[in-house]
Structures are given as structure tokens and as C-alpha cells.
């Protein structure tokens, strides 16, 4: 579980996980972005590459979608969000809010923080 701000931080984390995936350094586990606002903001980021820094633009020469990879799923629906907690399989959940004071991350923490296998 990664608490992340919906604007900027989530997109940076997804980009870095995309890099790790392309380098073969991320185990083949699913990654979920579980925040409707973060999903919407990522859509805005994708539409405005003119705002990217030089590092991201250079990276895009190798990978045209730094905010998407095979095991990444964006979740908007609350029922899909709740279903994540029923799974016992390894996964990464990136969810708002970044300070873990509100949002869907609270639901994930409540359901998973007691399990010593979770971080």
C-alpha cells in the first residue's frame, strides 16, 4: 500500500514503477491506482506532454506511455476498490490520500494493516 497525493505524486510513482517494469526489476505482480481523482489527473497528464520535463520526454522515446504498463490497472469504481481487499494475492495499491487521513487508502489500511505480510 502506497498512500499518494492524487496530483503529481501518483503519476511520479507510476512512472517509476513503469521504469522498474521495463528494467525487469519489478516482480510480476499487479499494481492498482485506486483513486478516481488520481485516475482523472493521469488522463490530464497524458493529454499534455508539452508539460513534461526533459527526463520524462527522453524516457518516452523508449516507452511512449510512462503512465501505463501491462500489470497496471486504474480503478474508479468503489466496488472494484473494495474487491481488492478480498484478494490474498500480492499486489501494489497506490491510493489517496497522501497523508493517509482520508480517501480510499483508509479502507485499504483498515483491511490490511494488521497482516504482517503487508507493508
Coordinates of C-alpha atoms in Angstrom, one line a residue:
X1 CA 0.0 0.0 0.0
X2 CA 1.3 3.4 -1.0
X3 CA -0.6 6.5 0.2
X4 CA -0.1 9.1 -2.5
X5 CA -1.4 12.5 -3.4
X6 CA -3.7 12.3 -6.5
X7 CA -1.9 15.2 -8.3
X8 CA 1.7 14.7 -9.2
X9 CA 2.8 12.1 -6.7
X10 CA 0.7 9.2 -8.0
X11 CA 1.9 9.9 -11.6
X12 CA 5.5 10.0 -10.4
X13 CA 5.2 6.7 -8.6
X14 CA 3.5 5.1 -11.6
X15 CA 6.3 6.4 -13.9
X16 CA 9.0 5.0 -11.6
X17 CA 7.2 1.6 -11.4
X18 CA 6.9 1.7 -15.2
X19 CA 10.7 2.2 -15.3
X20 CA 11.3 -0.7 -12.9
X21 CA 9.0 -2.9 -15.0
X22 CA 10.8 -2.1 -18.2
X23 CA 14.2 -2.9 -16.5
X24 CA 12.9 -6.2 -15.2
X25 CA 13.3 -5.1 -11.6
X26 CA 9.7 -5.2 -10.5
X27 CA 8.2 -8.6 -9.7
X28 CA 5.3 -9.7 -11.9
X29 CA 2.6 -8.5 -9.5
X30 CA -0.4 -6.3 -10.3
X31 CA -0.3 -2.6 -9.5
X32 CA -3.5 -0.7 -8.8
X33 CA -4.1 3.0 -8.8
X34 CA -7.2 3.3 -6.6
X35 CA -8.3 6.9 -6.6
X36 CA -10.8 8.4 -9.0
X37 CA -9.1 11.8 -8.8
X38 CA -5.7 10.3 -9.5
X39 CA -7.1 8.4 -12.5
X40 CA -8.6 11.6 -13.9
X41 CA -5.4 13.6 -13.2
X42 CA -3.4 10.9 -15.0
X43 CA -5.7 11.3 -18.0
X44 CA -4.9 15.1 -18.0
X45 CA -1.1 14.3 -17.7
X46 CA -1.4 12.1 -20.7
X47 CA -3.0 14.8 -22.8
X48 CA -0.3 17.4 -22.0
X49 CA 3.2 16.1 -22.8
X50 CA 4.3 19.6 -23.5
X51 CA 4.4 20.0 -19.7
X52 CA 6.8 17.0 -19.2
X53 CA 10.4 17.6 -18.1
X54 CA 13.4 16.6 -20.2
X55 CA 13.9 13.3 -18.3
X56 CA 10.3 12.1 -19.0
X57 CA 10.4 13.2 -22.6
X58 CA 13.7 11.2 -23.1
X59 CA 12.1 8.2 -21.4
X60 CA 9.2 8.4 -23.7
X61 CA 11.5 7.7 -26.7
X62 CA 11.7 4.2 -25.3
X63 CA 8.2 3.9 -23.8
X64 CA 5.5 6.1 -25.2
X65 CA 3.2 5.6 -22.2
X66 CA 5.0 6.2 -18.9
X67 CA 1.7 6.0 -17.1
X68 CA 0.7 2.5 -18.2
X69 CA 2.2 -1.0 -18.2
X70 CA 0.8 -4.5 -18.6
X71 CA 0.1 -5.1 -14.9
X72 CA -1.2 -1.7 -14.1
X73 CA -5.0 -1.1 -13.5
X74 CA -6.7 2.2 -12.8
X75 CA -9.7 1.9 -10.5
X76 CA -12.6 4.4 -10.4
X77 CA -15.4 2.2 -9.1
X78 CA -15.9 1.8 -5.4
X79 CA -16.9 -1.8 -5.6
X80 CA -13.8 -2.6 -7.6
X81 CA -11.8 -0.9 -4.9
X82 CA -13.4 -3.0 -2.2
X83 CA -12.7 -6.2 -4.1
X84 CA -9.0 -5.5 -3.9
X85 CA -9.2 -6.3 -0.2
X86 CA -10.7 -9.7 -0.7
X87 CA -7.7 -10.8 -2.7
X88 CA -4.9 -12.6 -0.8
X89 CA -2.5 -12.4 -3.8
X90 CA 0.5 -10.0 -3.7
X91 CA -0.2 -6.6 -5.2
X92 CA 0.7 -2.9 -5.0
X93 CA -2.1 -0.4 -4.2
X94 CA -1.4 3.3 -4.8
X95 CA -4.3 5.2 -3.2
X96 CA -5.2 8.7 -2.0
X97 CA -4.9 10.5 0.2
X98 CA -1.2 11.1 0.5
X99 CA -1.3 11.7 4.2
X100 CA -3.5 8.6 4.8
X101 CA -6.1 10.8 6.6
X102 CA -9.0 10.4 4.1
X103 CA -9.9 8.6 0.9
X104 CA -9.7 5.0 -0.2
X105 CA -6.4 4.4 1.4
X106 CA -8.1 4.3 4.8
X107 CA -10.3 1.4 3.6
X108 CA -7.2 -0.5 2.5
X109 CA -5.3 0.3 5.7
X110 CA -8.2 -0.9 7.8
X111 CA -8.5 -4.2 5.9
X112 CA -4.8 -4.9 5.5
X113 CA -2.5 -3.2 8.0
X114 CA -2.8 -6.0 10.7
X115 CA -1.4 -8.6 8.3
X116 CA 2.4 -8.9 8.7
X117 CA 2.7 -9.8 5.0
X118 CA 1.6 -6.3 4.1
X119 CA 3.7 -3.2 4.0

